[in-house]
Amino acid sequence: MGKGMHCRKCGNAAVINMRQHRLALCEAHFVEWMRANTQRFIEKYRMFGPEDRVLVAVSGGKDSLALWDILLALGYRADGLYLGLGIDGSIGYSDESHQRAERFARDFWPDATLHVLDIKGTYGEAIPEVNRRTHRGRGKPCSVCGLIKRHEMNRIAYELGYNVLATGHNLDDEVAVLWSNTLHWQIGYLARQAPVLPADRPGFARKVKPLCRFYEREMAAYALVRGIDYIYDECPFAKGATNLYYKELLNQLEKDQPGAKLDFYLSFLRAKEQGAFTESPDTADLHPCERCGQPTSAPGLCAFCRLWVEQVVENDDPNVVIVEQHDA
Ligand code: Q46
Ligand code: ZN
Ligand code: ZN
């Protein structure tokens, strides 16, 4: 990384050279630059202010831990939420990632709160088990997992009074999704892909992605420089995902044309601002789910609640105590 290069600000040895910005920085100035830019993006896209309560979805990976670190360093009221999905694989993925999240909170920000919700402990089944019972994922549990994560993040933010939900999606994630949505001209998805999504309905949290303009490589460098011990492996079910294939393609493009990814993403946002994609009409006719109250377009129960009542479910009480609180 940036061998023989010098920091543009102080002349010390650089730890990173960002070709797309023609900018090399030393450790201290890189950390400062990442935080200042995050602040700039938060303001530019009107994500939140100092009075908002932000819940950061923390997975134990570099992006979400770095996001939490940056928001706390910037002085925001940001707490973490770790969802225990019960995914093992050969690396004990969920246990490992849970440990990293706890350790980060304890060692870096002992006054911050990390909420932990274990899906199996709460609902009686881990993600792969729900998937096997309902067969929604046809093998891979990703659609079930995405549905449960979205529902639970919304619910916990609502119940604990957070008005903003922040996730650690970086530029590479956003560009891979954008690429896929563009290849298939998914107008509805394109209309909803943005750095900020307004709340689904009053009382629910707004969704924000403060890292959406940082390259994955910048996030890895930030975690490294800050000494954050994160889980390096992806979830075992991510392997072979189309998104990873698109990421490789886009890396090739970026190698030949530094800045291509950022340009693709920013041009998309600009086109949106100019009205290229209008809101999809499927936001019509949302009503509260009969069981959990979250907005749904399905009659009766939302997709999440149907997961648990499709067959015998023991833990059927919608008021189950959900969150175990760790004030590290
Ligand atoms: S959806 Fe699928 Fe991810 Fe859930 S099962 Fe793993 S890969 S964690 S982002
Ligand atoms: Zn410097
Ligand atoms: Zn529901």
GROMACS .gro file of N, CA and C in nm, residues 174-239:
model
  198
  174GLU      N    1  -2.255  -0.124  -0.297
  174GLU     CA    2  -2.358  -0.046  -0.366
  174GLU      C    3  -2.344  -0.059  -0.518
  175VAL      N    4  -2.221  -0.057  -0.564
  175VAL     CA    5  -2.198  -0.064  -0.709
  175VAL      C    6  -2.233  -0.203  -0.763
  176ALA      N    7  -2.204  -0.308  -0.685
  176ALA     CA    8  -2.239  -0.443  -0.731
  176ALA      C    9  -2.391  -0.456  -0.743
  177VAL      N   10  -2.464  -0.400  -0.648
  177VAL     CA   11  -2.611  -0.405  -0.653
  177VAL      C   12  -2.662  -0.319  -0.770
  178LEU      N   13  -2.601  -0.203  -0.784
  178LEU     CA   14  -2.641  -0.114  -0.893
  178LEU      C   15  -2.619  -0.180  -1.029
  179TRP      N   16  -2.506  -0.247  -1.041
  179TRP     CA   17  -2.472  -0.318  -1.165
  179TRP      C   18  -2.578  -0.424  -1.195
  180SER      N   19  -2.612  -0.502  -1.094
  180SER     CA   20  -2.709  -0.608  -1.111
  180SER      C   21  -2.847  -0.549  -1.145
  181ASN      N   22  -2.886  -0.446  -1.074
  181ASN     CA   23  -3.016  -0.383  -1.102
  181ASN      C   24  -3.021  -0.322  -1.241
  182THR      N   25  -2.908  -0.271  -1.286
  182THR     CA   26  -2.904  -0.210  -1.419
  182THR      C   27  -2.906  -0.316  -1.528
  183LEU      N   28  -2.831  -0.424  -1.505
  183LEU     CA   29  -2.829  -0.533  -1.604
  183LEU      C   30  -2.969  -0.584  -1.631
  184HIS      N   31  -3.049  -0.589  -1.524
  184HIS     CA   32  -3.185  -0.641  -1.539
  184HIS      C   33  -3.290  -0.531  -1.547
  185TRP      N   34  -3.246  -0.407  -1.553
  185TRP     CA   35  -3.335  -0.292  -1.554
  185TRP      C   36  -3.449  -0.307  -1.454
  186GLN      N   37  -3.408  -0.324  -1.330
  186GLN     CA   38  -3.505  -0.335  -1.221
  186GLN      C   39  -3.541  -0.194  -1.176
  187ILE      N   40  -3.634  -0.134  -1.242
  187ILE     CA   41  -3.663   0.008  -1.217
  187ILE      C   42  -3.706   0.032  -1.072
  188GLY      N   43  -3.788  -0.059  -1.019
  188GLY     CA   44  -3.835  -0.043  -0.881
  188GLY      C   45  -3.718  -0.042  -0.783
  189TYR      N   46  -3.625  -0.136  -0.801
  189TYR     CA   47  -3.507  -0.142  -0.712
  189TYR      C   48  -3.419  -0.019  -0.732
  190LEU      N   49  -3.404   0.021  -0.858
  190LEU     CA   50  -3.320   0.139  -0.885
  190LEU      C   51  -3.378   0.263  -0.817
  191ALA      N   52  -3.510   0.271  -0.818
  191ALA     CA   53  -3.575   0.387  -0.755
  191ALA      C   54  -3.551   0.388  -0.604
  192ARG      N   55  -3.537   0.268  -0.546
  192ARG     CA   56  -3.520   0.261  -0.401
  192ARG      C   57  -3.374   0.252  -0.356
  193GLN      N   58  -3.281   0.243  -0.448
  193GLN     CA   59  -3.140   0.236  -0.407
  193GLN      C   60  -3.089   0.378  -0.384
  194ALA      N   61  -3.053   0.408  -0.259
  194ALA     CA   62  -3.012   0.545  -0.227
  194ALA      C   63  -2.934   0.546  -0.096
  195PRO      N   64  -2.856   0.652  -0.074
  195PRO     CA   65  -2.783   0.662   0.054
  195PRO      C   66  -2.878   0.675   0.174
  196VAL      N   67  -2.999   0.727   0.151
  196VAL     CA   68  -3.097   0.743   0.258
  196VAL      C   69  -3.233   0.695   0.210
  197LEU      N   70  -3.299   0.614   0.290
  197LEU     CA   71  -3.437   0.575   0.260
  197LEU      C   72  -3.526   0.626   0.372
  198PRO      N   73  -3.631   0.698   0.337
  198PRO     CA   74  -3.720   0.747   0.442
  198PRO      C   75  -3.786   0.630   0.516
  199ALA      N   76  -3.835   0.654   0.636
  199ALA     CA   77  -3.900   0.549   0.715
  199ALA      C   78  -4.020   0.491   0.639
  200ASP      N   79  -4.042   0.360   0.656
  200ASP     CA   80  -4.154   0.294   0.590
  200ASP      C   81  -4.288   0.355   0.631
  201ARG      N   82  -4.294   0.397   0.755
  201ARG     CA   83  -4.415   0.469   0.800
  201ARG      C   84  -4.377   0.543   0.928
  202PRO      N   85  -4.460   0.638   0.970
  202PRO     CA   86  -4.424   0.719   1.086
  202PRO      C   87  -4.390   0.630   1.207
  203GLY      N   88  -4.288   0.667   1.277
  203GLY     CA   89  -4.249   0.588   1.394
  203GLY      C   90  -4.138   0.490   1.363
  204PHE      N   91  -4.121   0.456   1.237
  204PHE     CA   92  -4.015   0.364   1.200
  204PHE      C   93  -3.888   0.440   1.165
  205ALA      N   94  -3.776   0.367   1.163
  205ALA     CA   95  -3.648   0.434   1.145
  205ALA      C   96  -3.618   0.459   0.997
  206ARG      N   97  -3.551   0.571   0.974
  206ARG     CA   98  -3.497   0.603   0.842
  206ARG      C   99  -3.373   0.514   0.824
  207LYS      N  100  -3.346   0.471   0.700
  207LYS     CA  101  -3.229   0.385   0.677
  207LYS      C  102  -3.118   0.462   0.606
  208VAL      N  103  -3.000   0.453   0.658
  208VAL     CA  104  -2.890   0.531   0.601
  208VAL      C  105  -2.765   0.445   0.580
  209LYS      N  106  -2.686   0.484   0.480
  209LYS     CA  107  -2.562   0.414   0.448
  209LYS      C  108  -2.448   0.515   0.441
  210PRO      N  109  -2.393   0.555   0.555
  210PRO     CA  110  -2.293   0.662   0.554
  210PRO      C  111  -2.163   0.626   0.482
  211LEU      N  112  -2.137   0.496   0.456
  211LEU     CA  113  -2.010   0.458   0.393
  211LEU      C  114  -2.024   0.436   0.243
  212CYS      N  115  -2.138   0.474   0.187
  212CYS     CA  116  -2.168   0.434   0.049
  212CYS      C  117  -2.072   0.492  -0.055
  213ARG      N  118  -1.990   0.588  -0.016
  213ARG     CA  119  -1.896   0.644  -0.114
  213ARG      C  120  -1.751   0.603  -0.087
  214PHE      N  121  -1.731   0.514   0.009
  214PHE     CA  122  -1.595   0.465   0.035
  214PHE      C  123  -1.571   0.330  -0.031
  215TYR      N  124  -1.457   0.317  -0.095
  215TYR     CA  125  -1.420   0.187  -0.151
  215TYR      C  126  -1.396   0.086  -0.039
  216GLU      N  127  -1.421  -0.039  -0.070
  216GLU     CA  128  -1.396  -0.147   0.024
  216GLU      C  129  -1.252  -0.143   0.076
  217ARG      N  130  -1.161  -0.112  -0.014
  217ARG     CA  131  -1.020  -0.106   0.021
  217ARG      C  132  -0.992   0.003   0.126
  218GLU      N  133  -1.065   0.112   0.116
  218GLU     CA  134  -1.050   0.219   0.214
  218GLU      C  135  -1.104   0.175   0.350
  219MET      N  136  -1.213   0.100   0.348
  219MET     CA  137  -1.269   0.050   0.474
  219MET      C  138  -1.173  -0.048   0.540
  220ALA      N  139  -1.112  -0.136   0.458
  220ALA     CA  140  -1.017  -0.233   0.514
  220ALA      C  141  -0.898  -0.159   0.574
  221ALA      N  142  -0.852  -0.056   0.503
  221ALA     CA  143  -0.737   0.020   0.552
  221ALA      C  144  -0.772   0.092   0.682
  222TYR      N  145  -0.893   0.145   0.691
  222TYR     CA  146  -0.935   0.215   0.814
  222TYR      C  147  -0.935   0.118   0.931
  223ALA      N  148  -0.994  -0.001   0.911
  223ALA     CA  149  -1.002  -0.100   1.019
  223ALA      C  150  -0.861  -0.141   1.063
  224LEU      N  151  -0.774  -0.157   0.965
  224LEU     CA  152  -0.637  -0.199   0.994
  224LEU      C  153  -0.562  -0.091   1.074
  225VAL      N  154  -0.570   0.031   1.026
  225VAL     CA  155  -0.499   0.141   1.092
  225VAL      C  156  -0.551   0.162   1.234
  226ARG      N  157  -0.682   0.143   1.253
  226ARG     CA  158  -0.740   0.161   1.387
  226ARG      C  159  -0.717   0.040   1.476
  227GLY      N  160  -0.666  -0.069   1.418
  227GLY     CA  161  -0.640  -0.190   1.497
  227GLY      C  162  -0.768  -0.263   1.535
  228ILE      N  163  -0.870  -0.253   1.452
  228ILE     CA  164  -0.996  -0.323   1.479
  228ILE      C  165  -0.982  -0.469   1.436
  229ASP      N  166  -1.013  -0.558   1.529
  229ASP     CA  167  -1.005  -0.702   1.498
  229ASP      C  168  -1.143  -0.744   1.447
  230TYR      N  169  -1.153  -0.763   1.316
  230TYR     CA  170  -1.285  -0.796   1.259
  230TYR      C  171  -1.283  -0.935   1.198
  231ILE      N  172  -1.402  -0.989   1.171
  231ILE     CA  173  -1.407  -1.122   1.109
  231ILE      C  174  -1.382  -1.105   0.959
  232TYR      N  175  -1.277  -1.172   0.914
  232TYR     CA  176  -1.232  -1.154   0.777
  232TYR      C  177  -1.320  -1.234   0.681
  233ASP      N  178  -1.358  -1.353   0.723
  233ASP     CA  179  -1.438  -1.440   0.636
  233ASP      C  180  -1.578  -1.385   0.618
  234GLU      N  181  -1.631  -1.412   0.499
  234GLU     CA  182  -1.771  -1.377   0.474
  234GLU      C  183  -1.856  -1.490   0.531
  235CYS      N  184  -1.983  -1.466   0.543
  235CYS     CA  185  -2.077  -1.572   0.580
  235CYS      C  186  -2.057  -1.687   0.480
  236PRO      N  187  -2.054  -1.814   0.527
  236PRO     CA  188  -2.030  -1.926   0.435
  236PRO      C  189  -2.131  -1.933   0.320
  237PHE      N  190  -2.249  -1.877   0.339
  237PHE     CA  191  -2.349  -1.882   0.232
  237PHE      C  192  -2.327  -1.775   0.125
  238ALA      N  193  -2.234  -1.681   0.152
  238ALA     CA  194  -2.208  -1.576   0.052
  238ALA      C  195  -2.128  -1.631  -0.065
  239LYS      N  196  -2.059  -1.743  -0.041
  239LYS     CA  197  -1.973  -1.799  -0.147
  239LYS      C  198  -2.053  -1.831  -0.272
   0.00000   0.00000   0.00000
